[in-house]
Coordinates of C-alpha atoms in Angstrom, one line a residue:
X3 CA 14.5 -27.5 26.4
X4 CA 14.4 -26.0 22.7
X5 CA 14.8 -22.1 24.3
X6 CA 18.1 -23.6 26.2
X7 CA 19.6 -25.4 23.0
X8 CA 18.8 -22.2 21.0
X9 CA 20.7 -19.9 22.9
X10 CA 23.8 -22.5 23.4
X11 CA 23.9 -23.4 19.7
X12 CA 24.0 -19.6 18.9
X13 CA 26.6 -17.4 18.7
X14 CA 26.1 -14.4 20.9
X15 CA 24.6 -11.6 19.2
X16 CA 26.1 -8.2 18.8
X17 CA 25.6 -4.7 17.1
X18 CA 26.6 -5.0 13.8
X19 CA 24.5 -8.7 13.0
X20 CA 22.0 -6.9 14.7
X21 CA 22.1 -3.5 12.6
X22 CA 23.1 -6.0 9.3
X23 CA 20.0 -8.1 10.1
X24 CA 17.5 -4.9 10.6
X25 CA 18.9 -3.6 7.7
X26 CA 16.5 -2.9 4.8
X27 CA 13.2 -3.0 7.6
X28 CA 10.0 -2.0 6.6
X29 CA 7.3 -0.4 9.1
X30 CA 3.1 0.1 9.2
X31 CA 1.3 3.6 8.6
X32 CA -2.3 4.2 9.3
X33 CA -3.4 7.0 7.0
X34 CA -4.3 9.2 10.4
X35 CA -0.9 8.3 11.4
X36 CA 1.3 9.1 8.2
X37 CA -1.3 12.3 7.5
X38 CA 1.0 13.3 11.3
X39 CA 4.1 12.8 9.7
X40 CA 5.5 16.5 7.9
X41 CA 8.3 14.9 6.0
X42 CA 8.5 11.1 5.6
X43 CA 11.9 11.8 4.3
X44 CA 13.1 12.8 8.1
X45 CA 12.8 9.3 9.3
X46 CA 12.4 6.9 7.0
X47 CA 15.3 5.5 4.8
X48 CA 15.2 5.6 0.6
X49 CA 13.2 3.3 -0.6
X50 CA 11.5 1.8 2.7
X51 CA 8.5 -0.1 1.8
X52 CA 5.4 0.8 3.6
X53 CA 2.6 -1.2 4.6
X54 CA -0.5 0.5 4.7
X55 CA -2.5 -1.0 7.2
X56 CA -6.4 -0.7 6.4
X57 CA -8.3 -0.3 9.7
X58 CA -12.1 -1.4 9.6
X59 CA -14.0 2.0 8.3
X60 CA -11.1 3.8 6.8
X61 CA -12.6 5.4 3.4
X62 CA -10.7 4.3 0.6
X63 CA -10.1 7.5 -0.5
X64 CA -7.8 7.9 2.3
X65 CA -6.0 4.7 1.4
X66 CA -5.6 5.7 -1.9
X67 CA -4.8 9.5 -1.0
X68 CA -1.9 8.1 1.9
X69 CA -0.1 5.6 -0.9
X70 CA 0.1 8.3 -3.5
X71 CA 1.9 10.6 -1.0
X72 CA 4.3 7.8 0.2
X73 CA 5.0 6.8 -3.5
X74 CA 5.7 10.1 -4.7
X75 CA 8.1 10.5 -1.9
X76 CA 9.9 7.6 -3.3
X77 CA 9.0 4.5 -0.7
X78 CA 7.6 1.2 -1.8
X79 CA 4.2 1.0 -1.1
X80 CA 2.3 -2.2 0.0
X81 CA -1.4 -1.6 1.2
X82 CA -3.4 -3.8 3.4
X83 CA -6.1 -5.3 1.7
X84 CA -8.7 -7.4 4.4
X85 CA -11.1 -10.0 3.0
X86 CA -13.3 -8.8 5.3
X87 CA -13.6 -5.5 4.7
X88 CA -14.2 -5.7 1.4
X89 CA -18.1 -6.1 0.0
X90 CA -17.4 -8.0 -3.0
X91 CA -14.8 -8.7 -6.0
X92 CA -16.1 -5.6 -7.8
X93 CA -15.0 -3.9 -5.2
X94 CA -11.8 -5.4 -4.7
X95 CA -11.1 -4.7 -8.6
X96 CA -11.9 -1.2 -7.9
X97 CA -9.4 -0.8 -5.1
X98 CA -6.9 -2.4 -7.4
X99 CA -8.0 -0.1 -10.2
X100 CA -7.2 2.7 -7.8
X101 CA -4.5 1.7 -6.2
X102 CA -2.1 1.4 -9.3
X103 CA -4.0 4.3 -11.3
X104 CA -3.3 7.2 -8.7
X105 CA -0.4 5.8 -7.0
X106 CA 1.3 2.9 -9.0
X107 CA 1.0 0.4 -6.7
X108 CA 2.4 -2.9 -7.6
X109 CA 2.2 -4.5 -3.8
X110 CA 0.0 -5.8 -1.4
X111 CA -0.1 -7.6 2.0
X112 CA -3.5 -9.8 1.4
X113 CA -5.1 -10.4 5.2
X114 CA -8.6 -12.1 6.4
X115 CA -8.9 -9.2 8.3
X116 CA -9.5 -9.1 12.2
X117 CA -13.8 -8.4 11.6
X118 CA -16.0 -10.8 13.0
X119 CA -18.4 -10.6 10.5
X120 CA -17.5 -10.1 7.1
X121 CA -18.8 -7.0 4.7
X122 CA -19.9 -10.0 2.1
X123 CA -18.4 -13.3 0.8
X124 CA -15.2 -12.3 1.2
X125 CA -13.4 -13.7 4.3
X126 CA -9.8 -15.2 3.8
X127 CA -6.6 -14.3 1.5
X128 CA -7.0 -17.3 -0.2
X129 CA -10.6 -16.2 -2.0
X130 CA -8.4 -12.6 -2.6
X131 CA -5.4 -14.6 -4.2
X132 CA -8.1 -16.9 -6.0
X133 CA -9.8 -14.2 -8.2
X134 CA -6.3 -13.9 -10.1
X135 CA -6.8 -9.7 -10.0
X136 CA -3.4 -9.5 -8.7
X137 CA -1.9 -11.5 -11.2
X138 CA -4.1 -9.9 -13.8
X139 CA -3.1 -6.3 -12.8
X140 CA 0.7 -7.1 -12.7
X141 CA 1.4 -7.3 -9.1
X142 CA 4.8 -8.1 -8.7
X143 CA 4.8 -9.1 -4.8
X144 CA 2.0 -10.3 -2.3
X145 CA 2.5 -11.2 1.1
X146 CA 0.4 -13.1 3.2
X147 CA 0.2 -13.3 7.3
X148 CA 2.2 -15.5 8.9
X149 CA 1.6 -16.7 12.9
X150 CA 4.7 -18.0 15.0
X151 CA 2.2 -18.6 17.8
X152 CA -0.7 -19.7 16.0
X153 CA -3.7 -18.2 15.3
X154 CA -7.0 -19.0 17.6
X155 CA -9.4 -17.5 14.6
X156 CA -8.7 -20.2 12.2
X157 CA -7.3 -23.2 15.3
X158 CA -9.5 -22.5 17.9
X159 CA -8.5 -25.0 20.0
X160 CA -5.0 -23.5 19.6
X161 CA -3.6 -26.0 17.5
X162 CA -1.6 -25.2 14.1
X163 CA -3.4 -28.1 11.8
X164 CA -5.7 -25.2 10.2
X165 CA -2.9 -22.6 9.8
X166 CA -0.5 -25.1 8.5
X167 CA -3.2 -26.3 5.5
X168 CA -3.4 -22.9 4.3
X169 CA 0.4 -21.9 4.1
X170 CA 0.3 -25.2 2.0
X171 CA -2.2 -23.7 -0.3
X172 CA 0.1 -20.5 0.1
X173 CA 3.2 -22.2 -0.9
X174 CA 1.6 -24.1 -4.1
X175 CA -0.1 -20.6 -5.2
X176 CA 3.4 -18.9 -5.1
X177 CA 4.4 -21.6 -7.8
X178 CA 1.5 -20.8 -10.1
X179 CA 2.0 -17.1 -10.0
X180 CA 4.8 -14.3 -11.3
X181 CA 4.6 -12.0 -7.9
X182 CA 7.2 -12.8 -5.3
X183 CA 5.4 -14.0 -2.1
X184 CA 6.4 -13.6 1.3
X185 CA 5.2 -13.9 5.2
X186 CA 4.3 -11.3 7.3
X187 CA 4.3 -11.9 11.5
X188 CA 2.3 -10.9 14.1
X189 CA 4.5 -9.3 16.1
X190 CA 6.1 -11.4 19.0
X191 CA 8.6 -10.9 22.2
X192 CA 10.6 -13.7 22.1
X193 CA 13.3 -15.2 19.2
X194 CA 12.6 -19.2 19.9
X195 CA 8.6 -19.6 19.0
X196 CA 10.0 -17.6 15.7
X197 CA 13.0 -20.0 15.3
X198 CA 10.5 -23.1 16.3
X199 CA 8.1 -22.1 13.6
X200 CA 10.6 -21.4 10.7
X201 CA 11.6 -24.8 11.4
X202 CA 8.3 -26.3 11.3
X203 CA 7.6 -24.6 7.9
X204 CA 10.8 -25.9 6.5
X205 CA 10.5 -29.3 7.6
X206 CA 6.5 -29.1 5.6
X207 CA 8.6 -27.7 2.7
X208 CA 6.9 -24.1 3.0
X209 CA 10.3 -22.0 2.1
X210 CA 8.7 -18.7 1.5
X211 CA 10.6 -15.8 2.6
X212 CA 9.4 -14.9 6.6
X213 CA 9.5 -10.7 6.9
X214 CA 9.4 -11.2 10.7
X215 CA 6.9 -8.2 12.7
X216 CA 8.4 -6.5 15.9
X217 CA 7.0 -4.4 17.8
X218 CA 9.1 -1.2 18.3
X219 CA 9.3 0.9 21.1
X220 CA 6.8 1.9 23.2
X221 CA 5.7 2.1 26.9
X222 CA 4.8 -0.9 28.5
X223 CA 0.9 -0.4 28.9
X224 CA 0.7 0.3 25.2
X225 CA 2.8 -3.1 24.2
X226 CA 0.5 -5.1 26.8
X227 CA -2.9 -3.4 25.5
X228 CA -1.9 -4.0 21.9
X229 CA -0.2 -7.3 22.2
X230 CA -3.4 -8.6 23.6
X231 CA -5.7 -7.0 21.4
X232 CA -3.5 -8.4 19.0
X233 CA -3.5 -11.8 20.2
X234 CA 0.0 -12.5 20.8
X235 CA 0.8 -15.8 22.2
X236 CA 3.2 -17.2 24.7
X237 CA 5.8 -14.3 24.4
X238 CA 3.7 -12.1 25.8
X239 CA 5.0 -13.3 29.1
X240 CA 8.5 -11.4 28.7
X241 CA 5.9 -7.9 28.9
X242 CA 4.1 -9.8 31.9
X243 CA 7.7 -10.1 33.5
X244 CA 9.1 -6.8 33.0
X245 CA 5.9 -5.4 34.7
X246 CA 7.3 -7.2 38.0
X247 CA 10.3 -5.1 37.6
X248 CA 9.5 -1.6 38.4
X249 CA 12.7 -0.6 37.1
X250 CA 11.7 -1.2 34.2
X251 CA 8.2 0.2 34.0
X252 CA 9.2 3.5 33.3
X253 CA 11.5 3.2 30.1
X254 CA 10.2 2.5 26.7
X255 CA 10.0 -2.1 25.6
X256 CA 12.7 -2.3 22.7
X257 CA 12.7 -5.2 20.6
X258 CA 16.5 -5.3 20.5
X259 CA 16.8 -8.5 22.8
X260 CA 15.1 -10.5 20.5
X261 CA 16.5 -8.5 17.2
X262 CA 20.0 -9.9 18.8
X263 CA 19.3 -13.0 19.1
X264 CA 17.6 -13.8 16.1
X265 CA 20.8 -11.9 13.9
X266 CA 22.8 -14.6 16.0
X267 CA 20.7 -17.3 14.7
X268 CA 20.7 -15.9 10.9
X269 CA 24.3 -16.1 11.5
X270 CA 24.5 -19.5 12.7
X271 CA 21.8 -21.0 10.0
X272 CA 22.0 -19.4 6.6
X273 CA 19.2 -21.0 5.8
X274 CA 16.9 -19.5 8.4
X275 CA 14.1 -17.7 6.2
X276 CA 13.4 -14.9 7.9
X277 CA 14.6 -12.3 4.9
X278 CA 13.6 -9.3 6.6
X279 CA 12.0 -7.4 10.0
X280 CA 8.8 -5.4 9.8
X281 CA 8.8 -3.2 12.3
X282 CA 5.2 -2.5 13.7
X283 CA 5.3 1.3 15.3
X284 CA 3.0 0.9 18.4
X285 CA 5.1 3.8 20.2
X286 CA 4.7 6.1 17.1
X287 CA 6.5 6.2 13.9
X288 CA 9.0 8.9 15.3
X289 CA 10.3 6.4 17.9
X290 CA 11.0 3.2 15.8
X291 CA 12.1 5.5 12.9
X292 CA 14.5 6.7 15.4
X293 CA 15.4 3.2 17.3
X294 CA 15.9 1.5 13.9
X295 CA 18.4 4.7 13.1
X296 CA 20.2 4.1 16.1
X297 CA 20.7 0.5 15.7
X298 CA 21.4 1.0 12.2
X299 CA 24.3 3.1 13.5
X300 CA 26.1 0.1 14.2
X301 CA 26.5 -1.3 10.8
X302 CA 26.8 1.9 8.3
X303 CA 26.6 0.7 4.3
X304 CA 23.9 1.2 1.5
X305 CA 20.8 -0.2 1.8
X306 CA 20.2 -3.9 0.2
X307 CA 16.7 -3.8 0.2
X308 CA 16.4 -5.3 -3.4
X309 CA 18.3 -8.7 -2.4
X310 CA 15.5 -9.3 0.1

């Protein structure tokens, strides 16, 4: 009933709230994936900001070496750092150290991390954001994960009571400090859970800015085998459908569907948080850098990445 009053309420999307609302979209490097890239500057916008995503056993030098090449060539840097992986605070001040010493990083996207068992006592974003390092080295943005669907490692029994306390904590931490705070998504395949779950935050007073994750093109067996690795949630039935339709099993899933109808929404409720899409590249950097390009297209204009 809440997907049907959603689309009616909505005005129907089209290309240029679609390119306007993509506009100023970040994306996800792995270090072995950007160390494939030639020239960043080929595909990737001025100014992008780039998530470095920090994979279980990825040496730190790597890290370090992938966001000094990314910031040299001029793109906003935001590494992944994952409670998890990470031994103890020493270490974590070291990264930090590291970080903004070879590569003048001022960002990070502060994760539990998907490890079963962690490297020491580290296991949430809250203990990250708790030491005060980030505040102390001058951060100037931290995002935290957000989960339209939920998230079965902290609500087990798929509820949202334990996800909920901690974007409370979230909220009253980004009143106490000077960086600018945002949510990350998991990536999803549907608009409404994401429209649901703004709503809920707003009615809980949670107002920090949503930077929503899709997942751009990429064949269908890759978008099932990471979406369930992944743990997406109910959407993942709109990849379960297309796999009935063996029209469709040939091209490439684009998010653009959802993209739509979400700009439509925007539109219709200027107060919908989502500030931004973060555009996970499951099909390969090449093939969202060139998606985004093409829906970008639609809407030509400068970049307004610093209003987001």
């Amino acid at each position: 009933m809440a997907l049907l009053s959603f689309k009616m309420r909505d005005p129907a999307p089209t290309p240029a709230a679609t390119a306007a609302f993509l506009e100023g979209y970040s994306i996800e490097v792995m270090p072995r994936t950007a160390a494939k890239v030639a020239d960043f500057h080929a595909l990737l916008p001025e100014a992008t900001r780039v998530y470095i995503a920090h994979i279980a056993g990825t040496p730190i030098d790597d890290m370090v070496a992938t966001a000094k090449r990314l910031a040299r060539a001029g793109y906003e840097v935001m590494p992944h750092f994952p409670a998890r992986n990470i031994p103890d605070i020493a270490t974590l001040d070291d990264w930090i150290a590291r970080y903004q010493g070879e590569a003048g990083v001022r960002e990070a996207l502060l994760l539990a991390g998907g490890e079963a068992q962690p490297a020491g006592a580290l296991h949430s974003s809250m203990q990250l954001l708790e030491t005060g390092l980030f505040d102390k080295a001058g951060f100037t943005r931290l995002h935290v994960a957000g989960h339209p669907e939920g998230n079965r490692d902290i609500d087990p029994d798929g509820g949202e009571r334990g996800v909920t306390e901690a974007l409370r904590w979230k909220q009253a931490f980004s009143e106490r400090t000077d960086a600018q705070m945002g949510l990350v998504t998991q990536f999803a395949f549907e608009a409404a859970p994401i429209v649901a779950w703004a709503d809920r935050l707003r009615r809980e007073g949670i107002d920090l800015p949503i930077h929503v994750g899709v997942a751009g093109p990429a064949k269908l067996q890759t978008m099932i085998k990471y979406a369930i690795a992944c743990g997406v949630g109910p959407s993942l039935r709109v990849l379960q459908r297309r796999a009935k339709d063996v029209t469709k099993l040939v091209k490439p899933y684009e998010p653009n569907e959802m993209l739509g109808e979400l700009a439509a929404h925007k539109r219709a409720d200027p107060a919908f948080q989502v500030a931004q899409v973060h555009v996970f590249p499951l099909g390969g950097i090449a093939a969202s850098a060139e998606w985004a390009a093409r829906l970008l297209a639609a809407a030509p204009g400068p970049r307004e990445a610093a209003a987001r």
